[in-house]
Tab-separated table of C-alpha atoms in Angstrom:
chain	number	residue	atom	x	y	z
A	1	MET	CA	19.093	75.495	-101.255
A	2	GLU	CA	20.258	72.277	-102.566
A	3	ILE	CA	23.523	72.224	-101.072
A	4	ARG	CA	22.167	72.380	-97.845
A	5	ILE	CA	19.415	70.080	-97.757
A	6	ARG	CA	22.099	67.184	-99.511
A	7	TYR	CA	24.811	68.705	-96.680
A	8	VAL	CA	22.396	68.000	-93.717
A	9	ALA	CA	21.518	64.024	-95.236
A	10	LEU	CA	25.006	63.786	-95.450
A	11	ILE	CA	25.797	64.440	-91.496
A	12	LEU	CA	23.030	62.455	-90.942
A	13	VAL	CA	24.565	59.291	-93.046
A	14	ALA	CA	27.823	60.283	-90.662
A	15	VAL	CA	26.564	59.954	-87.452
A	16	LEU	CA	24.570	57.282	-87.832
A	17	PHE	CA	27.129	55.047	-88.829
A	18	PHE	CA	28.973	56.343	-86.121
A	19	SER	CA	25.862	55.047	-84.174
A	20	CYS	CA	26.070	51.987	-85.338
A	21	ASN	CA	30.432	50.530	-85.293
A	22	ASN	CA	30.496	51.883	-81.687
A	23	VAL	CA	27.075	49.052	-80.665
A	24	GLN	CA	28.720	46.150	-78.450
A	25	THR	CA	25.130	44.818	-77.571
A	26	LYS	CA	22.643	43.344	-79.049
A	27	ASN	CA	18.403	44.056	-77.719
A	28	HIS	CA	16.204	40.413	-78.814
A	29	GLY	CA	13.356	43.544	-77.552
A	30	PRO	CA	10.591	42.015	-74.573
A	31	ILE	CA	10.624	37.704	-75.352
A	32	VAL	CA	6.874	36.973	-76.403
A	33	LEU	CA	4.455	34.199	-75.393
A	34	GLY	CA	4.635	31.038	-77.832
A	35	ASP	CA	6.604	32.273	-80.234
A	36	SER	CA	9.550	29.806	-80.771
A	37	ALA	CA	12.543	31.598	-80.864
A	38	THR	CA	11.946	32.946	-78.152
A	39	ILE	CA	12.461	29.382	-75.821
A	40	VAL	CA	15.938	27.807	-75.292
A	41	THR	CA	15.852	24.308	-75.187
A	42	GLU	CA	19.053	21.935	-73.603
A	43	ASN	CA	19.579	18.511	-75.646
A	44	ASP	CA	22.427	17.166	-73.334
A	45	PRO	CA	20.364	14.510	-71.302
A	46	ASP	CA	22.622	15.016	-68.469
A	47	LYS	CA	21.794	18.094	-67.887
A	48	LEU	CA	18.181	18.242	-67.720
A	49	ARG	CA	18.262	15.273	-65.430
A	50	ASP	CA	16.235	15.853	-61.793
A	51	LEU	CA	18.251	16.202	-59.312
A	52	VAL	CA	15.845	15.885	-56.107
A	53	LYS	CA	13.463	12.891	-57.063
A	54	ASP	CA	9.979	13.091	-55.825
A	55	LEU	CA	8.502	10.708	-53.303
A	56	THR	CA	5.318	9.154	-54.587
A	57	PRO	CA	5.103	6.255	-53.014
A	58	GLU	CA	1.870	4.122	-53.228
A	59	ILE	CA	0.321	3.031	-49.996
A	60	LYS	CA	-2.047	-0.267	-50.977
A	61	THR	CA	-4.929	-0.855	-49.030
A	62	SER	CA	-3.609	-4.105	-47.591
A	63	ASP	CA	-0.585	-2.741	-46.400
A	64	VAL	CA	-2.506	-0.252	-44.396
A	65	LYS	CA	-4.450	-3.120	-42.651
A	66	ASP	CA	-1.916	-4.899	-42.066
A	67	SER	CA	1.205	-1.810	-39.968
A	68	ILE	CA	-2.639	-1.707	-37.506
A	69	GLU	CA	-2.607	-4.838	-36.752
A	70	ALA	CA	0.815	-5.660	-36.659
A	71	ALA	CA	0.917	-2.957	-34.645
A	72	GLN	CA	-2.458	-4.130	-32.315
A	73	LYS	CA	-0.671	-7.954	-32.211
A	74	ALA	CA	2.828	-5.884	-30.766
A	75	ALA	CA	0.461	-3.806	-28.154
A	76	ALA	CA	-1.660	-6.823	-26.544
A	77	GLN	CA	1.921	-8.664	-26.153
A	78	GLN	CA	3.261	-6.259	-24.561
A	79	LYS	CA	0.572	-5.356	-22.014
A	80	GLU	CA	0.834	-9.738	-22.058
A	81	ALA	CA	3.972	-8.528	-21.038
A	82	ASP	CA	3.605	-6.540	-17.889
A	83	THR	CA	0.351	-7.823	-17.067
A	84	ALA	CA	2.606	-11.321	-16.290
A	85	LYS	CA	5.179	-9.707	-15.248
A	86	LYS	CA	3.046	-7.279	-12.078
A	87	ALA	CA	1.414	-10.481	-11.154
A	88	THR	CA	4.588	-12.787	-10.656
A	89	ALA	CA	4.887	-9.420	-8.484
A	90	THR	CA	2.044	-9.583	-6.947
A	91	THR	CA	2.715	-13.303	-5.761
A	92	THR	CA	6.648	-13.139	-4.547
A	93	GLN	CA	4.864	-10.714	-2.235
A	94	GLN	CA	1.763	-12.239	-1.239
A	95	ALA	CA	4.289	-15.150	0.151
A	96	PRO	CA	5.333	-13.298	3.658
A	97	ALA	CA	8.095	-14.565	5.230
A	98	THR	CA	7.790	-17.037	6.632
A	99	LEU	CA	8.112	-17.109	11.002
A	100	THR	CA	10.692	-19.409	12.771
A	101	GLY	CA	10.476	-20.938	16.162
A	102	ASN	CA	7.550	-22.661	18.749
A	103	GLY	CA	5.462	-20.139	20.515
A	104	LEU	CA	1.960	-18.708	19.931
A	105	LYS	CA	2.006	-18.653	15.972
A	106	ALA	CA	-1.843	-17.106	14.947
A	107	ASP	CA	-1.134	-16.884	10.831
A	108	PHE	CA	-3.549	-14.964	8.916
A	109	GLY	CA	-2.218	-15.151	5.333
A	110	SER	CA	-1.729	-11.126	5.116
A	111	PHE	CA	0.891	-11.872	8.251
A	112	THR	CA	1.662	-14.281	11.084
A	113	PHE	CA	1.783	-13.125	14.755
A	114	LEU	CA	4.507	-14.672	17.396
A	115	ILE	CA	5.304	-15.294	20.291
A	116	PRO	CA	7.854	-17.041	20.953
A	117	ASP	CA	7.801	-19.941	23.509
A	118	VAL	CA	4.770	-19.272	24.549
A	119	THR	CA	1.456	-22.256	24.959
A	120	ALA	CA	-1.790	-21.896	23.845
A	121	LYS	CA	-4.630	-23.439	22.801
A	122	LEU	CA	-6.452	-21.912	19.528
A	123	ALA	CA	-10.124	-22.054	20.419
A	124	SER	CA	-11.261	-20.837	16.990
A	125	ASN	CA	-11.751	-22.283	13.789
A	126	PRO	CA	-7.384	-23.068	12.414
A	127	ASN	CA	-8.123	-21.657	8.781
A	128	LEU	CA	-7.828	-17.507	10.588
A	129	ALA	CA	-7.701	-16.538	6.639
A	130	ARG	CA	-11.068	-14.537	6.777
A	131	ALA	CA	-11.077	-14.816	10.480
A	132	ASN	CA	-11.706	-10.997	12.207
A	133	GLY	CA	-9.775	-12.594	15.441
A	134	ALA	CA	-8.147	-15.617	17.334
A	135	VAL	CA	-9.406	-17.144	21.017
A	136	TYR	CA	-6.729	-18.507	22.659
A	137	SER	CA	-6.691	-20.353	26.285
A	138	PHE	CA	-3.583	-20.574	27.658
A	139	THR	CA	-0.961	-23.566	28.410
A	140	SER	CA	2.478	-22.607	29.822
A	141	GLY	CA	4.662	-20.328	29.802
A	142	THR	CA	6.017	-16.702	30.310
A	143	ILE	CA	3.517	-14.067	28.517
A	144	ALA	CA	5.061	-11.127	30.075
A	145	GLY	CA	8.249	-9.055	29.077
A	146	ASN	CA	8.546	-11.565	26.232
A	147	HIS	CA	7.716	-10.564	22.714
A	148	ILE	CA	5.784	-10.523	19.694
A	149	GLN	CA	6.200	-11.165	15.188
A	150	VAL	CA	5.333	-10.019	12.884
A	151	THR	CA	5.628	-10.170	8.990
A	152	ALA	CA	5.923	-7.588	7.123
A	153	GLY	CA	2.449	-5.983	6.242
A	154	VAL	CA	2.446	-4.490	10.175
A	155	THR	CA	2.534	-0.934	11.068
A	156	LYS	CA	1.381	-1.248	14.604
A	157	ILE	CA	0.557	-2.922	17.003
A	158	SER	CA	-2.025	-1.908	20.757
A	159	GLN	CA	-2.494	-3.825	23.809
A	160	ARG	CA	-4.693	-4.481	26.638
A	161	TYR	CA	-5.740	-6.502	29.410
A	162	GLN	CA	-8.690	-7.307	31.213
A	163	THR	CA	-8.225	-8.279	35.450
A	164	VAL	CA	-10.343	-9.580	37.667
A	165	ILE	CA	-10.472	-10.027	41.477
A	166	ALA	CA	-10.276	-13.564	43.235
A	167	ILE	CA	-9.993	-14.901	46.017
A	168	LYS	CA	-7.457	-17.636	46.720
A	169	ASN	CA	-8.170	-19.797	49.986
A	170	GLN	CA	-8.578	-23.330	51.466
A	171	LEU	CA	-11.624	-23.833	50.370
A	172	GLY	CA	-10.475	-22.924	46.672
A	173	THR	CA	-10.609	-20.410	43.812
A	174	LEU	CA	-13.544	-17.675	43.716
A	175	PRO	CA	-13.643	-15.655	41.140
A	176	LEU	CA	-15.759	-11.917	41.686
A	177	GLU	CA	-16.676	-10.796	38.351
A	178	THR	CA	-17.895	-8.012	39.250
A	179	LEU	CA	-14.446	-6.773	40.229
A	180	SER	CA	-12.690	-6.076	37.002
A	181	THR	CA	-11.029	-3.423	34.820
A	182	THR	CA	-10.359	-3.278	31.615
A	183	THR	CA	-7.637	-1.629	30.465
A	184	ALA	CA	-7.202	1.272	27.835
A	185	TRP	CA	-5.407	0.421	24.108
A	186	GLN	CA	-1.738	1.017	24.240
A	187	ALA	CA	0.815	0.543	21.886
A	188	LEU	CA	3.888	-1.592	22.022
A	189	LYS	CA	6.859	0.115	21.149
A	190	GLY	CA	9.275	-1.826	18.100
A	191	THR	CA	12.099	-2.049	15.876
A	192	GLY	CA	11.046	-3.541	12.894
A	193	ASN	CA	8.745	-6.376	13.226
A	194	VAL	CA	9.275	-7.332	16.577
A	195	TYR	CA	6.772	-5.836	19.504
A	196	LYS	CA	8.441	-6.086	23.157
A	197	ILE	CA	5.661	-6.577	26.078
A	198	THR	CA	5.415	-4.501	28.099
A	199	GLY	CA	2.902	-3.732	31.256
A	200	LEU	CA	2.038	-6.463	31.800
A	201	ASP	CA	3.438	-7.106	35.535
A	202	GLU	CA	1.629	-8.394	38.559
A	203	LYS	CA	2.749	-4.995	40.438
A	204	MET	CA	2.461	-3.155	37.734
A	205	LEU	CA	-1.793	-4.255	36.787
A	206	GLU	CA	-4.815	-2.051	36.930
A	207	TYR	CA	-7.906	-2.975	39.126
A	208	PRO	CA	-10.657	-1.684	40.365
A	209	GLU	CA	-11.075	0.621	43.767
A	210	ALA	CA	-13.334	-1.233	46.059
A	211	ASN	CA	-14.302	-0.846	50.078
A	212	LYS	CA	-15.889	-4.013	52.853
A	213	ASN	CA	-19.322	-3.548	51.518
A	214	THR	CA	-18.633	-4.039	47.902
A	215	ILE	CA	-16.756	-6.857	48.187
A	216	ARG	CA	-19.396	-8.544	50.647
A	217	ALA	CA	-22.569	-7.961	47.352
A	218	ALA	CA	-19.244	-9.157	44.928
A	219	VAL	CA	-18.756	-12.155	46.702
A	220	MET	CA	-22.941	-12.898	47.316
A	221	LYS	CA	-23.577	-11.777	43.079
A	222	SER	CA	-19.910	-14.297	42.415
A	223	CYS	CA	-21.745	-17.414	44.868
A	224	LYS	CA	-24.755	-16.907	42.899
A	225	ARG	CA	-24.000	-17.255	40.285
A	226	HIS	CA	-21.384	-20.469	40.108
A	227	LYS	CA	-25.224	-21.986	41.640
A	228	ILE	CA	-23.053	-22.020	44.775
A	229	SER	CA	-24.373	-23.660	48.162
A	230	ARG	CA	-26.013	-21.168	50.987
A	231	ARG	CA	-23.408	-23.044	53.436
A	232	LYS	CA	-20.822	-22.443	51.353
A	233	THR	CA	-21.667	-18.798	50.747
A	234	GLU	CA	-21.449	-18.180	54.155
A	235	GLU	CA	-17.875	-19.039	54.471
A	236	TRP	CA	-17.128	-17.274	51.646
A	237	GLU	CA	-17.815	-14.261	53.124
A	238	ALA	CA	-16.659	-14.918	56.331
A	239	SER	CA	-12.840	-16.086	54.352
A	240	VAL	CA	-13.469	-11.479	53.159
A	241	ARG	CA	-14.151	-10.365	56.601
A	242	ASN	CA	-11.863	-8.786	57.590
A	243	ALA	CA	-10.491	-7.314	54.321
A	244	ARG	CA	-10.725	-3.122	53.162
A	245	ALA	CA	-9.030	-3.790	50.191
A	246	VAL	CA	-9.111	-5.916	46.915
A	247	ASN	CA	-5.766	-6.771	47.608
A	248	GLN	CA	-5.454	-8.042	50.356
A	249	LYS	CA	-5.079	-11.463	51.249
A	250	PRO	CA	-6.844	-13.764	51.197
A	251	MET	CA	-8.193	-12.105	47.449
A	252	PHE	CA	-5.847	-11.117	44.505
A	253	VAL	CA	-5.288	-9.336	41.633
A	254	ILE	CA	-5.565	-11.438	38.738
A	255	LEU	CA	-4.809	-11.330	35.513
A	256	ARG	CA	-7.345	-13.078	33.687
A	257	SER	CA	-7.463	-11.472	29.075
A	258	VAL	CA	-4.657	-9.683	27.112
A	259	MET	CA	-5.753	-9.028	24.260
A	260	TRP	CA	-3.473	-7.117	20.908
A	261	LYS	CA	-5.051	-5.742	17.853
A	262	VAL	CA	-2.995	-5.704	15.189
A	263	ASP	CA	-3.180	-2.941	12.337
A	264	GLY	CA	-1.827	-3.512	9.008
A	265	LYS	CA	-1.891	-3.387	4.996
A	266	ASP	CA	-1.456	-7.004	3.275
A	267	ALA	CA	0.417	-7.256	0.003
A	268	ASN	CA	-2.033	-5.850	-2.160
A	269	GLY	CA	-2.850	-2.240	-0.109
A	270	LYS	CA	-5.248	-3.380	1.622
A	271	VAL	CA	-6.337	-1.752	4.949
A	272	PHE	CA	-5.869	-5.128	8.005
A	273	SER	CA	-6.681	-5.066	11.351
A	274	LYS	CA	-6.723	-8.310	13.772
A	275	GLN	CA	-7.309	-9.347	16.961
A	276	ILE	CA	-5.759	-12.138	19.789
A	277	ARG	CA	-7.253	-12.925	22.951
A	278	VAL	CA	-5.116	-15.357	25.286
A	279	ASP	CA	-7.521	-16.447	28.534
A	280	MET	CA	-5.499	-16.620	31.245
A	281	PRO	CA	-6.972	-20.208	34.011
A	282	LEU	CA	-7.260	-18.907	37.407
């Protein structure tokens, strides 16, 4: 029995010795928090240096205030520069090109209207900047077949006219105001800033229709309006006794006035509509 126990003990010692000689790694067991024996300390300062530095800038209150004020100042300066630039552009736009040449010229500020080689006397205030229209008395020149020049901004020019029947003979000239016609507005054709005046030729003028009795009544009303004596009135009536139409001598269709309506926009985009009228002598 004792021999068996020794034999078993010898086998165990042999096994244990063999196992110890074949272990190549050493197990230190789990790391225990707080155990200084399990902490590896690096003493090389180059390996302890941070490769990326944390950025923690210190911004003072005064620096923030100065930055805000600088930004506001820069914005204000930019706004002033933009405003000045716009004002300069507006000023340039508000100065329309001046029309050259002689003729009937109406300067409304927002645009200028010119009929070359026509002389007419302005019957209203010469300052037309705030006027809605202008009235002229024709002196000399030719309107029919002429043209109208305008500055930039004008988009449309319309024309209409008024005719009146008048008696012309050895007694003089007597307009028959009750026998008159005013046409509707008609747009003129234009190229660029030049518009052709059409429809004013003598043979193209419109006039009212009237019979013998209507003509006689018109003569009596005109004589009464102009305070013509009874004897002279009878003479005027006798001069048209044989007339059957208003365009039969001694009666004539006379152009009494021409009107133009000018529409457009000024340099600021404001819409305008002005009228120019030229009254013709009998």
